Each structure stands twice: as C-alpha cells, then as structure tokens.
PDB file of C-alpha atoms in Angstrom:
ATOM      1  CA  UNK A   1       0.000   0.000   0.000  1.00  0.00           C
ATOM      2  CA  UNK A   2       1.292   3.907  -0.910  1.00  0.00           C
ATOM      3  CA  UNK A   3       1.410   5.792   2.465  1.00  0.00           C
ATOM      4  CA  UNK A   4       1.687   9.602   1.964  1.00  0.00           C
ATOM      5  CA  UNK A   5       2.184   9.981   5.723  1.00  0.00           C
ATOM      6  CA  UNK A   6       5.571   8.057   5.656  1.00  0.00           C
ATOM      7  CA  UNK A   7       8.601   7.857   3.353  1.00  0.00           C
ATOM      8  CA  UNK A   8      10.137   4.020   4.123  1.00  0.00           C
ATOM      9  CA  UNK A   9       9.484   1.094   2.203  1.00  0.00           C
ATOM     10  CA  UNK A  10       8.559  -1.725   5.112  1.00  0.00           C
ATOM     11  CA  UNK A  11       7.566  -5.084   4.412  1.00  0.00           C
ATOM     12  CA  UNK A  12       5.760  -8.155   6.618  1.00  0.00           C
ATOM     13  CA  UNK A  13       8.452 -10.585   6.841  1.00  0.00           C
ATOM     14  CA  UNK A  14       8.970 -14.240   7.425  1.00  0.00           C
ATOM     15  CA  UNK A  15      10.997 -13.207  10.214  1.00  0.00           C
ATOM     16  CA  UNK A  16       8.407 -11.403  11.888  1.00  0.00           C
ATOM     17  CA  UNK A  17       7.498 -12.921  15.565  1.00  0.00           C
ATOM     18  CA  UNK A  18       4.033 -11.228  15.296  1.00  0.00           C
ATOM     19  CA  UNK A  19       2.883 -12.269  12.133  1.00  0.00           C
ATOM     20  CA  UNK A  20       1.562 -15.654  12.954  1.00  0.00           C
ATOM     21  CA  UNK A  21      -1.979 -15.763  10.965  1.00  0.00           C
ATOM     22  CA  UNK A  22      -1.238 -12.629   8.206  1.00  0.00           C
ATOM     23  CA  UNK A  23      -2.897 -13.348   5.148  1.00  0.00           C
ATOM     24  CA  UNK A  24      -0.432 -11.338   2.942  1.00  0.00           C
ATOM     25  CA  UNK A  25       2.932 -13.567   1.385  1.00  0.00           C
ATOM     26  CA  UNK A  26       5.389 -12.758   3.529  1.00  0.00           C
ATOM     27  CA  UNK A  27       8.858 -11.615   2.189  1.00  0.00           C
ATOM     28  CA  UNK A  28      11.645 -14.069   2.563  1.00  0.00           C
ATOM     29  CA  UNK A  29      15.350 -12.404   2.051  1.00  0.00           C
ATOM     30  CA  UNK A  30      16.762 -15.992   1.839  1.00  0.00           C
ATOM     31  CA  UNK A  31      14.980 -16.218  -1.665  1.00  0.00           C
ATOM     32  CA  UNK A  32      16.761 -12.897  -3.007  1.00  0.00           C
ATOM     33  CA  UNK A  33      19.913 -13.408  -4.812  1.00  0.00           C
ATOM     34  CA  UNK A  34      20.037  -9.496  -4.227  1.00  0.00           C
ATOM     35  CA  UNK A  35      19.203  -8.735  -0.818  1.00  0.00           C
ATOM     36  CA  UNK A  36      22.200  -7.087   1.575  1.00  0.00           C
ATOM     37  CA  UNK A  37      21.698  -7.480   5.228  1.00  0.00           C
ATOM     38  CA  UNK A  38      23.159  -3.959   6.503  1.00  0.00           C
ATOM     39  CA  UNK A  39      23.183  -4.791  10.480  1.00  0.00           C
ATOM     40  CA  UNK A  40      20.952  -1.795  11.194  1.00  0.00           C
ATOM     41  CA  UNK A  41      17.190  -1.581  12.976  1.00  0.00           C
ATOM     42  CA  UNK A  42      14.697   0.810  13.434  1.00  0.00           C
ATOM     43  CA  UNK A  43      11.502   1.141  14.520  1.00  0.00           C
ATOM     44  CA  UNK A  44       9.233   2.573  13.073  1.00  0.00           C
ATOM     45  CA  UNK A  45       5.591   4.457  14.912  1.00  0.00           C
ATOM     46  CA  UNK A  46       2.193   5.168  12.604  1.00  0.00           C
ATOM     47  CA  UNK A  47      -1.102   5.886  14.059  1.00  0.00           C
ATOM     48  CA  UNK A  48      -2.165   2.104  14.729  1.00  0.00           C
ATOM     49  CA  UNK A  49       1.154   1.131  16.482  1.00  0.00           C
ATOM     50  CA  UNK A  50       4.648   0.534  16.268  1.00  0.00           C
ATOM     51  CA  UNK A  51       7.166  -1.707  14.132  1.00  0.00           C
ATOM     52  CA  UNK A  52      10.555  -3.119  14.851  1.00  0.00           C
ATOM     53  CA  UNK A  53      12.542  -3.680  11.774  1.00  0.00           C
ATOM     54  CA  UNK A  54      16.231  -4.905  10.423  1.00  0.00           C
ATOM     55  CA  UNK A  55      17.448  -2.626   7.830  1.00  0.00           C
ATOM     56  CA  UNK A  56      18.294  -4.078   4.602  1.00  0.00           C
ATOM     57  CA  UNK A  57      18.933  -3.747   0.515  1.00  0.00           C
ATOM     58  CA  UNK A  58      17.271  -5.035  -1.961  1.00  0.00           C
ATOM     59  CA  UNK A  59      16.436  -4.574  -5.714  1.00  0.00           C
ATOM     60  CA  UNK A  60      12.745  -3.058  -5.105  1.00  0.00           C
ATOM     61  CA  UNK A  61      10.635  -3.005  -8.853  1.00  0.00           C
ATOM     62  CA  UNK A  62       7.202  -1.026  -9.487  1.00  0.00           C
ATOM     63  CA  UNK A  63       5.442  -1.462 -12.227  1.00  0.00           C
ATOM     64  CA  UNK A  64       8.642  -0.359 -14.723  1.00  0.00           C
ATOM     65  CA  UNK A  65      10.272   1.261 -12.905  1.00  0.00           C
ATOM     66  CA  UNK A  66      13.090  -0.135 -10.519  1.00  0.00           C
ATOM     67  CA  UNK A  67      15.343   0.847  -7.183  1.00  0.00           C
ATOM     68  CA  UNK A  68      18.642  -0.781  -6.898  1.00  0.00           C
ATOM     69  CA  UNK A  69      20.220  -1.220  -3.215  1.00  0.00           C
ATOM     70  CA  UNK A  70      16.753   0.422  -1.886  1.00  0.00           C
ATOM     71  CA  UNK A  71      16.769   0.724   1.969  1.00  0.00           C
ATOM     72  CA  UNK A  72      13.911  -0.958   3.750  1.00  0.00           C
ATOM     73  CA  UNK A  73      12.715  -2.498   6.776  1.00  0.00           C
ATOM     74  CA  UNK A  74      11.842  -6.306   7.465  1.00  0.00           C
ATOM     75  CA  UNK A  75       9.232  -6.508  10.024  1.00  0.00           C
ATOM     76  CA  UNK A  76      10.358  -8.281  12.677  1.00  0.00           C
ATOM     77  CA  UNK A  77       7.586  -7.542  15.467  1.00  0.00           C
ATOM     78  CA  UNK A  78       4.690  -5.092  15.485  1.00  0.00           C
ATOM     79  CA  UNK A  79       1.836  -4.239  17.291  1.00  0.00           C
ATOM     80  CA  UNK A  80      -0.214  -3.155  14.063  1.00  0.00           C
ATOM     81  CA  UNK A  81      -3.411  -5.682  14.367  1.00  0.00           C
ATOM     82  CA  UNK A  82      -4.667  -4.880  11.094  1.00  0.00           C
ATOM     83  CA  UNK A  83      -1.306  -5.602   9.434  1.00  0.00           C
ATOM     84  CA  UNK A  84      -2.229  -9.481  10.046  1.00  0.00           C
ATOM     85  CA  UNK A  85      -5.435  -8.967   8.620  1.00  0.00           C
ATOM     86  CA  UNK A  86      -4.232  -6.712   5.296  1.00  0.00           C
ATOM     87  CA  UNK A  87      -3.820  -8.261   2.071  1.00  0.00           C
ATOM     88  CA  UNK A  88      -1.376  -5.812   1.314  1.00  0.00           C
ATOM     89  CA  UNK A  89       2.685  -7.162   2.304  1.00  0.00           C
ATOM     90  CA  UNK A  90       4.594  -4.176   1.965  1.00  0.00           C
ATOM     91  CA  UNK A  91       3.966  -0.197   3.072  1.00  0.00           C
ATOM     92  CA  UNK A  92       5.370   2.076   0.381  1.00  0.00           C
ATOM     93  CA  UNK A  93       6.125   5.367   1.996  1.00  0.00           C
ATOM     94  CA  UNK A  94       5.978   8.716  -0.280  1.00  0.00           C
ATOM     95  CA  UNK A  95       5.746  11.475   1.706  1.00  0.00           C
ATOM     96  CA  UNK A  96       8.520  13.687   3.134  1.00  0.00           C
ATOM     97  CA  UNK A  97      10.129  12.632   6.700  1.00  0.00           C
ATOM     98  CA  UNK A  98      13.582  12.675   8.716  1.00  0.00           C
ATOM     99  CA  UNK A  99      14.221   9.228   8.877  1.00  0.00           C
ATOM    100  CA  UNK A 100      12.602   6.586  11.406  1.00  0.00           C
ATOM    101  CA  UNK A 101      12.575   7.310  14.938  1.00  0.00           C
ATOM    102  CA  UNK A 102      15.341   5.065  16.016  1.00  0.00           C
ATOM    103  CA  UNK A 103      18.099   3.375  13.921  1.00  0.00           C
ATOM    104  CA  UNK A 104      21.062   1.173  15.537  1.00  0.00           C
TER     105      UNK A 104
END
C-alpha cells in the first residue's frame, strides 16, 4: 500500500514474531539473490502502532520502474493488528520525513 504519511518502504516478513496468521505472502530475504543485510534496525511508529525492523537492501521493482540497493525495513515484530489482517505485504512510503525514529 502507498502511504503519503511516511517515506520508508517496510515489508511483513517471514521473520516477523508477530505475524503468525497474516494473510499477505510474507517476504523471505533468503529467496533474493540481491538482498544485503546492513546490520541496522529501526523502529518505526504510525497511528495504529509501532514496528521493529532490520534494515536491509534489496532490488525493489514497481510497475517499470526499478530501485537498486533500496533501503527498507523487514518486520520483525509489530503491534499493528490490522497488518495481520491486510492483504497488502509491503507499506510504500511517499511522503517527506527525517528518517525513522530510532536506527542502531
């Protein structure tokens, strides 16, 4: 989904503790031959609740138009309830922002 209010790319992830029951494919960076762990997290806050994610690269397409080494988040916790209900896997920010909240 396209969120105007953020500016991150986040997806639900297969290493996500709190994803148990989501109806939307999970991504799995183990299947990317172009994913690049970075050793970075953040978390991330939106009106329904906060995220915990591992920062990582990855070669991100849209329709024709593609991202190489794009920055995003894996999921790995959240306390989001309708995120397990969405059918959407992946929150597309486009708005302007500072960066998340909290990186390490």
């Amino acid at each position: 989904v396209f969120d105007t209010g953020s500016f991150d790319v986040i997806v639900l992830s297969k290493k996500c503790q709190t994803c148990q029951g989501a109806v939307a494919r999970l991504y799995d960076s183990s299947h990317s031959t172009t994913y690049k762990a970075t050793g970075k997290t953040a978390k991330y806050v939106f009106g329904s609740g906060p995220a915990n994610a591992e920062i990582g690269q990855e070669l991100i397409s849209v329709g024709g138009f593609q991202s190489h080494n794009q920055l995003f988040g894996e999921i790995t916790s959240h306390q989001i309830p309708v995120l397990n209900k969405a059918k959407f896997s992946a929150i597309v920010g486009m708005g302007p922002g500072a960066g998340p909240k909290k990186m390490q």
